[in-house]
Short mmCIF file of C-alpha atoms in Angstrom, two decimals:
data_model
loop_
_atom_site.label_atom_id
_atom_site.label_comp_id
_atom_site.label_asym_id
_atom_site.label_seq_id
_atom_site.Cartn_x
_atom_site.Cartn_y
_atom_site.Cartn_z
CA ILE A 1060 84.48 57.58 50.47
CA LEU A 1061 88.05 56.41 50.10
CA ARG A 1062 90.02 57.48 47.07
CA SER A 1063 92.80 54.91 47.08
CA LEU A 1064 93.86 51.50 48.26
CA THR A 1065 96.39 53.21 50.53
CA GLU A 1066 93.58 55.08 52.30
CA LEU A 1067 91.62 51.83 52.70
CA LEU A 1068 94.58 49.96 54.14
CA ALA A 1069 95.07 52.72 56.73
CA THR A 1070 91.61 51.96 58.18
CA ASP A 1071 90.76 49.27 60.71
CA CYS A 1072 88.93 47.12 58.15
CA ALA A 1073 89.70 43.42 58.49
CA LEU A 1074 88.84 42.24 54.97
CA VAL A 1075 89.44 43.59 51.48
CA VAL A 1076 87.72 42.34 48.32
CA LEU A 1077 89.65 43.05 45.12
CA ALA A 1078 87.33 43.39 42.13
CA THR A 1079 89.78 45.30 39.97
CA PRO A 1080 91.22 44.46 36.53
CA SER A 1081 93.07 41.13 36.56
CA SER A 1082 96.40 42.77 35.79
CA ALA A 1083 96.20 44.67 39.10
CA HIS A 1084 95.38 41.71 41.35
CA TYR A 1085 98.94 40.71 42.14
CA GLU A 1086 100.36 44.12 43.08
CA GLN A 1087 97.24 45.22 44.94
CA GLY A 1088 97.00 41.83 46.62
CA LYS A 1089 100.55 42.16 47.91
CA GLU A 1090 99.74 45.58 49.37
CA VAL A 1091 96.65 44.24 51.12
CA LEU A 1092 98.43 41.21 52.55
CA ARG A 1093 101.44 43.24 53.69
CA ALA A 1094 98.97 45.44 55.60
CA GLY A 1095 97.77 42.31 57.43
CA LYS A 1096 94.26 42.29 55.96
CA HIS A 1097 92.27 39.21 54.93
CA LEU A 1098 91.78 39.16 51.16
CA VAL A 1099 89.24 37.91 48.63
CA ILE A 1100 90.37 38.27 45.01
CA ASP A 1101 87.95 38.17 42.10
CA LYS A 1102 88.71 35.70 39.32
CA PRO A 1103 91.12 35.31 37.71
CA PHE A 1104 93.10 35.20 40.94
CA THR A 1105 96.34 36.38 39.28
CA VAL A 1106 97.74 36.44 35.79
CA THR A 1107 100.37 33.76 36.45
CA ALA A 1108 100.72 30.76 38.75
CA LYS A 1109 103.97 32.21 40.14
CA GLU A 1110 102.14 35.36 41.26
CA ALA A 1111 99.43 33.24 42.91
CA GLU A 1112 102.02 31.15 44.74
CA GLU A 1113 103.73 34.30 46.03
CA LEU A 1114 100.45 35.70 47.35
CA VAL A 1115 99.62 32.40 49.06
CA ALA A 1116 103.06 32.37 50.73
CA LEU A 1117 102.67 35.98 51.85
CA ALA A 1118 99.22 35.29 53.30
CA LYS A 1119 100.62 32.34 55.28
CA GLU A 1120 103.51 34.49 56.51
CA LYS A 1121 101.09 37.21 57.68
CA GLY A 1122 98.59 34.73 59.13
CA VAL A 1123 95.64 36.02 57.11
CA VAL A 1124 93.01 34.35 54.94
CA LEU A 1125 93.41 34.59 51.17
CA THR A 1126 90.86 33.15 48.77
CA ALA A 1127 89.44 33.53 45.28
CA PHE A 1128 85.89 34.76 44.92
CA GLN A 1129 83.55 31.81 44.35
CA ASN A 1130 79.87 32.48 43.78
CA ARG A 1131 78.66 29.53 41.75
CA ARG A 1132 76.99 27.77 44.69
CA TRP A 1133 73.62 29.42 44.05
CA ASP A 1134 73.40 28.60 40.34
CA ALA A 1135 70.60 26.31 39.22
CA GLY A 1136 72.82 23.34 38.33
CA PHE A 1137 74.55 23.21 41.68
CA LEU A 1138 71.32 23.79 43.61
CA THR A 1139 69.69 20.94 41.70
CA LEU A 1140 72.50 18.62 42.79
CA LEU A 1141 71.97 19.62 46.39
CA GLN A 1142 68.23 19.12 46.18
CA GLU A 1143 68.46 15.74 44.42
CA LYS A 1144 71.58 14.31 46.09
CA ASP A 1145 69.66 11.47 47.73
CA LYS A 1146 68.38 10.32 44.32
CA LEU A 1147 71.75 10.65 42.60
CA GLY A 1148 73.97 8.71 44.98
CA MET A 1149 77.51 9.74 45.85
CA ILE A 1150 78.66 12.57 43.60
CA THR A 1151 82.40 12.52 43.11
CA GLU A 1152 82.74 15.26 40.52
CA TYR A 1153 80.60 18.09 39.23
CA GLU A 1154 81.41 19.97 36.05
CA CYS A 1155 79.33 22.74 34.59
CA ARG A 1156 79.68 25.33 31.89
CA PHE A 1157 78.36 28.84 31.54
CA ASP A 1158 78.19 30.33 28.11
CA ARG A 1159 77.26 33.85 27.23
CA TYR A 1160 74.36 34.11 24.82
CA ARG A 1161 75.15 36.17 21.75
CA PRO A 1162 72.55 36.32 19.01
CA ASP A 1163 75.20 37.59 16.57
CA VAL A 1164 78.48 35.72 16.42
CA ALA A 1165 81.53 37.98 16.38
CA VAL A 1166 83.83 37.73 13.37
CA ARG A 1167 87.27 36.77 14.67
CA TRP A 1168 89.19 35.60 11.60
#
């Protein structure tokens, strides 16, 4: 069991997955990339576009892979497209939406 990111980065692991609060992604991502580790960052990637651009530049400089976590490829809508692609013709764009079911609507006003 490792107790900190610093301890993790001192190991010989090749890949780090950041699934921490969004506000920590940028600073922790920089640490990981500076250590020369490949990095997968949970969504949202960073809080600002500028932070994301800086991480991308640092990953290129270090020669490591940097990507956002994407796990929508096994959802029913996407799988249906794959299964029925011959019937649908050439698909040029796919848009889907995932809503959270809430039986009681929160009062926000």
